[in-house]
PDB file of C-alpha atoms in Angstrom:
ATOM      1  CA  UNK M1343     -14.851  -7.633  62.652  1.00 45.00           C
ATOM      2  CA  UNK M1344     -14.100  -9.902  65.347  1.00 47.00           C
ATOM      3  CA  UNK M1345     -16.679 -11.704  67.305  1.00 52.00           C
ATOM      4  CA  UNK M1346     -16.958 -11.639  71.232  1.00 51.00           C
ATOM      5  CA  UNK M1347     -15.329 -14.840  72.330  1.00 51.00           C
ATOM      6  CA  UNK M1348     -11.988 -13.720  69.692  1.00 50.00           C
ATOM      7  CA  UNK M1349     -11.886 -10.115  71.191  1.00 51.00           C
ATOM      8  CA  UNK M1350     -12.251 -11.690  74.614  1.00 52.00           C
ATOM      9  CA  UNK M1351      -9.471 -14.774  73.644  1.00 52.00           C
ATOM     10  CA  UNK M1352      -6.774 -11.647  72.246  1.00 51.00           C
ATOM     11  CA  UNK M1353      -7.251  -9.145  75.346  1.00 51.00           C
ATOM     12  CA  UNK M1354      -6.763 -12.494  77.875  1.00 51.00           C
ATOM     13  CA  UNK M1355      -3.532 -13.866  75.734  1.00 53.00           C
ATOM     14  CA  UNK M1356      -0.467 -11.954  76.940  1.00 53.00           C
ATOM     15  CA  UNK M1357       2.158 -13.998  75.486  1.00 58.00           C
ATOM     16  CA  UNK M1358       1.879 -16.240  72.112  1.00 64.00           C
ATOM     17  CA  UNK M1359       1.168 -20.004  72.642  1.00 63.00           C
ATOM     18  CA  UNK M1360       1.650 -22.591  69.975  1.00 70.00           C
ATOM     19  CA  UNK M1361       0.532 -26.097  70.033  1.00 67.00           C
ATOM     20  CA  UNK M1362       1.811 -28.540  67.743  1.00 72.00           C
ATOM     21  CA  UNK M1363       0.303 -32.015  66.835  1.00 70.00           C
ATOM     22  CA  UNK M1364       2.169 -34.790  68.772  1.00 71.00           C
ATOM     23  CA  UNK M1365       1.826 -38.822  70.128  1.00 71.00           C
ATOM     24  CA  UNK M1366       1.201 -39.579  73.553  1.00 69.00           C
ATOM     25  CA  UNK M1367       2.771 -42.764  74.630  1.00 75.00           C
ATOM     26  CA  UNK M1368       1.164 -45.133  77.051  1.00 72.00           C
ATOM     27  CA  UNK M1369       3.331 -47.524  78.722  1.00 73.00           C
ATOM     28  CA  UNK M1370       1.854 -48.193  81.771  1.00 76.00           C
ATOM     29  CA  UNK M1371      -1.196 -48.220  83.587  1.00 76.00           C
ATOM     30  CA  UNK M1372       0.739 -45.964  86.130  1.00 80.00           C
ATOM     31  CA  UNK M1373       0.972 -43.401  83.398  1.00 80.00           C
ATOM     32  CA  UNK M1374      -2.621 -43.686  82.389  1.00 80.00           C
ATOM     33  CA  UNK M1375      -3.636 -42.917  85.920  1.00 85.00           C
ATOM     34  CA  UNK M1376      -1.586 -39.802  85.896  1.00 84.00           C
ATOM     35  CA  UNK M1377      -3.220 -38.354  83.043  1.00 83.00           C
ATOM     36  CA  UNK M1378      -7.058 -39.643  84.240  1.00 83.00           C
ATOM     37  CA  UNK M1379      -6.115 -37.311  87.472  1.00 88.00           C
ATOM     38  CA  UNK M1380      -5.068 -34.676  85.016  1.00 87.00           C
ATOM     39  CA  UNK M1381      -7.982 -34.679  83.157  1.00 85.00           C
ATOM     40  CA  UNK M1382     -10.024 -34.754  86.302  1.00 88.00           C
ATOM     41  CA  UNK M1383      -8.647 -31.701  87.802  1.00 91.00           C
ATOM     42  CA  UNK M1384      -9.614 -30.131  84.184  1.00 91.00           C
ATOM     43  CA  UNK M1385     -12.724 -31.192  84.152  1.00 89.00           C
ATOM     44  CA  UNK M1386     -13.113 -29.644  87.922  1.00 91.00           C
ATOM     45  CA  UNK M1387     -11.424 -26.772  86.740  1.00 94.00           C
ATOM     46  CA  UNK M1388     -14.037 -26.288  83.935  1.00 93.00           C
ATOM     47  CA  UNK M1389     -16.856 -27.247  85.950  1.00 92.00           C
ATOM     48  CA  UNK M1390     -15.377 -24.254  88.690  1.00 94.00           C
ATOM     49  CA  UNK M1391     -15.186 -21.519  85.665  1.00 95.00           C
ATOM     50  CA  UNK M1392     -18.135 -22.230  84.106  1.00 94.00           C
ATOM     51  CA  UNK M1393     -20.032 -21.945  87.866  1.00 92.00           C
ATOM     52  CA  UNK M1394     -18.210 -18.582  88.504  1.00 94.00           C
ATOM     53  CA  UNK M1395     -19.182 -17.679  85.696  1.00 94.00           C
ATOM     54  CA  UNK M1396     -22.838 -18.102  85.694  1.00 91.00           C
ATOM     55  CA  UNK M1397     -23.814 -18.498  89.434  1.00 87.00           C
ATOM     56  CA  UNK M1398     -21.632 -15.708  90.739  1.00 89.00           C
ATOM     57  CA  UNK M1399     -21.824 -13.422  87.457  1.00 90.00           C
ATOM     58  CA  UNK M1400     -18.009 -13.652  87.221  1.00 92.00           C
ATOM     59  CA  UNK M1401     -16.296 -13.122  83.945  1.00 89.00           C
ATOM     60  CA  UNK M1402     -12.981 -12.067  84.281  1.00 94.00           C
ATOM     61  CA  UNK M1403     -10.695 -14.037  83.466  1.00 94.00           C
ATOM     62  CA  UNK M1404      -7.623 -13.327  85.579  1.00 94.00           C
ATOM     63  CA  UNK M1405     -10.541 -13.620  88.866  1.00 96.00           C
ATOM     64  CA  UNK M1406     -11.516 -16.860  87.692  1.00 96.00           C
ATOM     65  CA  UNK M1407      -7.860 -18.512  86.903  1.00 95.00           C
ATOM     66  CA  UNK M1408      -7.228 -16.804  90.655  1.00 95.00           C
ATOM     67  CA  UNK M1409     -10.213 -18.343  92.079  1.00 96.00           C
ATOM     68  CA  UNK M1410      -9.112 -22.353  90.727  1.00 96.00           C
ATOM     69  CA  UNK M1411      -5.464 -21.788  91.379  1.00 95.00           C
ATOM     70  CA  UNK M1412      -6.560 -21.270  94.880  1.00 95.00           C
ATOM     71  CA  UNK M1413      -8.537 -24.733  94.736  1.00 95.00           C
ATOM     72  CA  UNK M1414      -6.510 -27.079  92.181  1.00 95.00           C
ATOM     73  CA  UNK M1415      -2.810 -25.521  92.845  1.00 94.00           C
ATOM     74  CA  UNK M1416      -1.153 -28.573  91.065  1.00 93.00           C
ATOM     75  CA  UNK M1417      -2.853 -27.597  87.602  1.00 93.00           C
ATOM     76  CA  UNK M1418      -0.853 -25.975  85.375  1.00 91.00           C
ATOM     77  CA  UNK M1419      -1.992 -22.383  84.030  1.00 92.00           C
ATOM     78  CA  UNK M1420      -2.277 -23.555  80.030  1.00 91.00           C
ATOM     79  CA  UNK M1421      -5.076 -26.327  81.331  1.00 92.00           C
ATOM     80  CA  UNK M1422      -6.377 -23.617  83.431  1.00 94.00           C
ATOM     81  CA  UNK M1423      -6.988 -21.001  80.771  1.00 94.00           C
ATOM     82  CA  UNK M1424      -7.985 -23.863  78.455  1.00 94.00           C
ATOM     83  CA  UNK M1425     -10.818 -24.920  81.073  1.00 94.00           C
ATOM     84  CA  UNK M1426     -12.142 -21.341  81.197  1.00 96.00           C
ATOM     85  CA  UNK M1427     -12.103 -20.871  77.472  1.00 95.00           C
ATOM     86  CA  UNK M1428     -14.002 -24.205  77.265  1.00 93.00           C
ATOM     87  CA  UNK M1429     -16.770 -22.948  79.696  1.00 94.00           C
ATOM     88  CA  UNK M1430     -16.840 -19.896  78.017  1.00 95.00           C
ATOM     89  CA  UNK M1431     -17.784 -21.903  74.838  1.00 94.00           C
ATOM     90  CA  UNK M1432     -19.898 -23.748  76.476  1.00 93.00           C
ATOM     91  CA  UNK M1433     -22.085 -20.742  77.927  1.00 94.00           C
ATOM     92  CA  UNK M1434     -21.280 -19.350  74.826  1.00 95.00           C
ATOM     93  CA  UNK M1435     -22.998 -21.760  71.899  1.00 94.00           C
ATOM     94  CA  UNK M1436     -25.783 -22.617  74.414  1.00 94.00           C
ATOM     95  CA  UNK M1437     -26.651 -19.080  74.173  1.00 95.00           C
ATOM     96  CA  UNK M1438     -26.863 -19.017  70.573  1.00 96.00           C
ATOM     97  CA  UNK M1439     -29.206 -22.769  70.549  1.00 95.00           C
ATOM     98  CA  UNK M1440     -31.614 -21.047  72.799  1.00 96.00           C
ATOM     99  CA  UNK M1441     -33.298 -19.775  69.507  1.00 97.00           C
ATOM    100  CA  UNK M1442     -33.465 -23.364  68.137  1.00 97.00           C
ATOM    101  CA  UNK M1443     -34.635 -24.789  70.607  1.00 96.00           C
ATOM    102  CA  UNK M1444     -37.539 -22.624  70.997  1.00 97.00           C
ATOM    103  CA  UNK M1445     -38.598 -22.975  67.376  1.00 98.00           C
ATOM    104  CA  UNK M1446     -38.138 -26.924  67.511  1.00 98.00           C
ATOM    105  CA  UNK M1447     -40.179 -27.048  70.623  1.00 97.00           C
ATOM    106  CA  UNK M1448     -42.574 -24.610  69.701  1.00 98.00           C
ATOM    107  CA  UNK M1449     -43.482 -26.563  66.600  1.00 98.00           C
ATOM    108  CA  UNK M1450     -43.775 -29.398  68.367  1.00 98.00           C
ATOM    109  CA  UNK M1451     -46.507 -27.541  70.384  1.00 98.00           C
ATOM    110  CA  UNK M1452     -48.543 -26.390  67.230  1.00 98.00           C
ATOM    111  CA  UNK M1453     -48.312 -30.137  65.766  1.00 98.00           C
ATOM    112  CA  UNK M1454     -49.543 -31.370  69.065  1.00 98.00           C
ATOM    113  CA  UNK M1455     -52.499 -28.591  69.531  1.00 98.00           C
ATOM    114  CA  UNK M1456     -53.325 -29.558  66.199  1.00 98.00           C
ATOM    115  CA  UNK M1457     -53.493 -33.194  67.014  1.00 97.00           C
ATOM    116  CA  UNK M1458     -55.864 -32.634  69.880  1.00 97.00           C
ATOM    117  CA  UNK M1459     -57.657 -31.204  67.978  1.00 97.00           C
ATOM    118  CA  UNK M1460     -58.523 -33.470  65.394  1.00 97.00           C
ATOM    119  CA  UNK M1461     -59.063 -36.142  68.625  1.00 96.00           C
ATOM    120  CA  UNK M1462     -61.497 -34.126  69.776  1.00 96.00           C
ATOM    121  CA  UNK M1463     -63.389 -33.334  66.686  1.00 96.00           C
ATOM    122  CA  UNK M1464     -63.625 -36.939  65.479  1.00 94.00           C
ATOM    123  CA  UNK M1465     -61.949 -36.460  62.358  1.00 95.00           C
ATOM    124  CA  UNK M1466     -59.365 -38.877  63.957  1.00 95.00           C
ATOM    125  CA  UNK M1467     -60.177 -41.899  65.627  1.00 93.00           C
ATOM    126  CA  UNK M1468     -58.446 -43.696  68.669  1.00 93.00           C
ATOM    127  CA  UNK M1469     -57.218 -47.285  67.686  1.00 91.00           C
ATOM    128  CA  UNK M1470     -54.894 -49.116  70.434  1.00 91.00           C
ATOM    129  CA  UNK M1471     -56.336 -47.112  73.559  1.00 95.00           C
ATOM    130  CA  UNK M1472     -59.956 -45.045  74.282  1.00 96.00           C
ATOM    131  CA  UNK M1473     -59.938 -41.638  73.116  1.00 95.00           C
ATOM    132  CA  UNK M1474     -60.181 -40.598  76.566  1.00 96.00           C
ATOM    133  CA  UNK M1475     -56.430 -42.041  77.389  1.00 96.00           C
ATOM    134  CA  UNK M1476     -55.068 -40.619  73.960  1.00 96.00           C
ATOM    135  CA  UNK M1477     -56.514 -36.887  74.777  1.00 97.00           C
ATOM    136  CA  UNK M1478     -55.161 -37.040  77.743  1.00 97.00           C
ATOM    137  CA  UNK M1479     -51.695 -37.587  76.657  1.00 97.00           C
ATOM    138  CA  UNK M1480     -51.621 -34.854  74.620  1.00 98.00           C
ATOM    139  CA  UNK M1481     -52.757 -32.796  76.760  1.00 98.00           C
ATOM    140  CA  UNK M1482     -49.830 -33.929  78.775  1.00 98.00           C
ATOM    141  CA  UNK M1483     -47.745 -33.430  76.094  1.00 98.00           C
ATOM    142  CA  UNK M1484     -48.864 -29.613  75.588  1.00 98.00           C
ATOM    143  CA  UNK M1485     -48.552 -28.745  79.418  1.00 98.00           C
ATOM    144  CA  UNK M1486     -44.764 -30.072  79.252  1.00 97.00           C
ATOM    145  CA  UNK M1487     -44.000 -28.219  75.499  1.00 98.00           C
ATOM    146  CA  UNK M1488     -45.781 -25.123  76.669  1.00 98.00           C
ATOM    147  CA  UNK M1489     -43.607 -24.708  80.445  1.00 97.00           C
ATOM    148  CA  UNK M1490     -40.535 -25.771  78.363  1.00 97.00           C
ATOM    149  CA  UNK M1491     -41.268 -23.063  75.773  1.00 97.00           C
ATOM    150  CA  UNK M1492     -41.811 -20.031  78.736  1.00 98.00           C
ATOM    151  CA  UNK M1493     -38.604 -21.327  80.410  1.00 96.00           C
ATOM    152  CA  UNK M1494     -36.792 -21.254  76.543  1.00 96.00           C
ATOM    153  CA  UNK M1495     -38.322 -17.504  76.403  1.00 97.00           C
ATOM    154  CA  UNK M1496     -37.258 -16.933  80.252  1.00 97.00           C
ATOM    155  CA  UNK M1497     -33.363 -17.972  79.090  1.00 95.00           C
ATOM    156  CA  UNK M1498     -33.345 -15.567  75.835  1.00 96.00           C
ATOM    157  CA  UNK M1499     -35.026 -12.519  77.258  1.00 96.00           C
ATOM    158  CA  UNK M1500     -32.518 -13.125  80.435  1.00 93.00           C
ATOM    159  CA  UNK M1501     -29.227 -14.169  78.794  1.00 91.00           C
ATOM    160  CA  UNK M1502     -29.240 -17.096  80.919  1.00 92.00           C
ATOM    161  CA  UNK M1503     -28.684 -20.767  80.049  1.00 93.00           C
ATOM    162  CA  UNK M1504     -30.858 -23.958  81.829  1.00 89.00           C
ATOM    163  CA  UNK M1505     -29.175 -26.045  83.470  1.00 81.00           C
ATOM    164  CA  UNK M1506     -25.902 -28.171  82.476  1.00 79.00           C
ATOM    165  CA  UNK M1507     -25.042 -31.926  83.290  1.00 68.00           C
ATOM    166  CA  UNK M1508     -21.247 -32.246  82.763  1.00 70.00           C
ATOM    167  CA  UNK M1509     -20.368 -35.719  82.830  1.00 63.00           C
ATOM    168  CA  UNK M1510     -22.975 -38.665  81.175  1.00 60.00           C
ATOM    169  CA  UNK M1511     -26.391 -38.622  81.885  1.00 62.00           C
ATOM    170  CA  UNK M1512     -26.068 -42.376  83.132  1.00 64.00           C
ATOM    171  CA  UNK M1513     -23.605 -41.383  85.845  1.00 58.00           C
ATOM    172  CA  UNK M1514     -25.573 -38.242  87.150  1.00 59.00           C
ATOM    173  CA  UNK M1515     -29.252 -40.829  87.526  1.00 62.00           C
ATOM    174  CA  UNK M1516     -26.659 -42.905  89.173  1.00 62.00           C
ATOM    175  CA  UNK M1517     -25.475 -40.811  91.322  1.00 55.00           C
ATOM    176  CA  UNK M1518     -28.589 -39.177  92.240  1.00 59.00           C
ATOM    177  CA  UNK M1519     -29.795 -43.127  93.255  1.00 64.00           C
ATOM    178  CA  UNK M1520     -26.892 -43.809  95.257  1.00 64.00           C
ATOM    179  CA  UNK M1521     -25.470 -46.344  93.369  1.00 57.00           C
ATOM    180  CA  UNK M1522     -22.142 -44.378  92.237  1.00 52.00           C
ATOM    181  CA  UNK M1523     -19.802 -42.491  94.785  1.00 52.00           C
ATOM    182  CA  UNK M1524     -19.076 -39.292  93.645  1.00 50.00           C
ATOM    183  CA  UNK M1525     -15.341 -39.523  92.856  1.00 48.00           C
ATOM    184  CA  UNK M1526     -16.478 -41.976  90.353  1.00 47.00           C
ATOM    185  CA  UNK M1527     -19.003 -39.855  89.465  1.00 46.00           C
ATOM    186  CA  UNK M1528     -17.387 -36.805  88.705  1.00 48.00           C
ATOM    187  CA  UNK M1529     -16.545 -37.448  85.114  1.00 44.00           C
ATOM    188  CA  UNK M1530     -16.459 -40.376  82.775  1.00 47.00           C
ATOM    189  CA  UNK M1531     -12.145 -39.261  82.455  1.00 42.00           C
ATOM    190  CA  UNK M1532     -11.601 -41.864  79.208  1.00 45.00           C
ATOM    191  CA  UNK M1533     -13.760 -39.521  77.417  1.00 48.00           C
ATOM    192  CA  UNK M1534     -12.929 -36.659  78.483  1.00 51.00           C
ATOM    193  CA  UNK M1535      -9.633 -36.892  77.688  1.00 47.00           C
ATOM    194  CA  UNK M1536      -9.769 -38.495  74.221  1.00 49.00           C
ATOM    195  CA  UNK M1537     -12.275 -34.947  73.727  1.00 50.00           C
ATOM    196  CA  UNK M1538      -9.381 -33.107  75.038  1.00 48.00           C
ATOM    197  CA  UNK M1539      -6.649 -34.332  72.790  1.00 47.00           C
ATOM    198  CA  UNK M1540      -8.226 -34.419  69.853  1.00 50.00           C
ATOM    199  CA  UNK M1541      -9.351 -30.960  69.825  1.00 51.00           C
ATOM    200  CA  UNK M1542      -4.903 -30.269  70.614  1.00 47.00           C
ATOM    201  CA  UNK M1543      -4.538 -32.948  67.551  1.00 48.00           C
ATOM    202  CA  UNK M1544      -2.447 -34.876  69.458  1.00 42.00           C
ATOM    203  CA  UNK M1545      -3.181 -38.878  69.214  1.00 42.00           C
ATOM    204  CA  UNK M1546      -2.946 -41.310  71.863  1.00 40.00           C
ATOM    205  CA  UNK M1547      -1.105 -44.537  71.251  1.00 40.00           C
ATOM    206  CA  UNK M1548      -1.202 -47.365  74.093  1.00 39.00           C
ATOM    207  CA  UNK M1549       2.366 -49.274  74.164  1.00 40.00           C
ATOM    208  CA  UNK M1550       2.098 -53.207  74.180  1.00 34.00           C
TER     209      UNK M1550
END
């Protein structure tokens, strides 16, 4: 039987695509700037999908490749549908973490409970700091575990996904401090695009 995203991937494909493992020559920094625009407007493209997707409750396809078109005209429709399919993967396997990370951060709650406990009691002593500065850590430590664990529960029993960075975290603190303009900003491209082409298995070769 197939899964969702393969149903969703055979109804959207109307004609047969093929990609085929190639070598992208370099020879210029001119040329590298063309494809660090390129993967830009993908990268906006995905960013645009994966938005309509979950802010606007949007999930067809052809309304979402109409809605970029209409914003990035110069990209092409195989990056296009490429960017939506890789938003819908990304909504997609964040979904099915959810789980995960509930049990990983709910038994990081019970460990800490338990630990606070033992403070408490006496059975374990404070050695560095006062017991007073330890307990109230982890009491800290339980607040933060125990609002992450309702918003985890919020997510599942919703459908919905927290929030996504797309980009590095460095660039986004950045950002948020002023110290980066937005343009440079928007996506770390050399990484992007080496992500890009491997998952198309084609290798990139720099010419001397």
């Amino acid at each position: 039987m197939l899964n969702k995203r393969h149903k969703r991937n055979k109804a959207y494909n109307k004609s047969v695509t093929t990609t085929i493992i190639g070598q992208l020559l370099i020879s210029s920094s001119g040329e590298k700037e063309q494809i660090d625009r390129l993967m830009a407007k993908f990268q906006s493209a995905k960013r645009m999908a994966f938005n309509q997707i979950i802010k606007d409750g949007i999930t067809k396809r052809e309304d979402i490749e109409k809605y970029i078109k209409a914003r990035i005209p110069s990209l092409n429709t195989r990056y296009m549908r490429d960017a939506i399919i890789e938003a819908e993967g990304t909504i997609d396997s964040q979904k099915e973490l959810l789980p995960v990370y509930l049990e990983d951060t709910e038994h990081k709650l019970k460990k800490s409970q338990t630990k606070l406990l033992l403070y408490e009691s006496g059975k374990r002593k404070a050695k560095r700091v006062s017991l007073e500065t330890v307990v109230k850590a982890i009491k800290k430590r339980i607040d933060k575990l125990t609002q992450r664990a309702a918003k985890l529960k919020h997510h599942i029993i919703n459908g919905t996904i927290p929030n996504i960075v797309f980009g590095k975290r460095r660039n986004l603190i950045s950002l948020q401090k002023g110290l980066l303009a937005k343009k440079e900003a928007d996506v770390d491209i050399s990484t992007a695009l080496s992500l890009y082409l491997k998952k198309k298995d084609i290798h990139v070769k720099e010419r001397c």
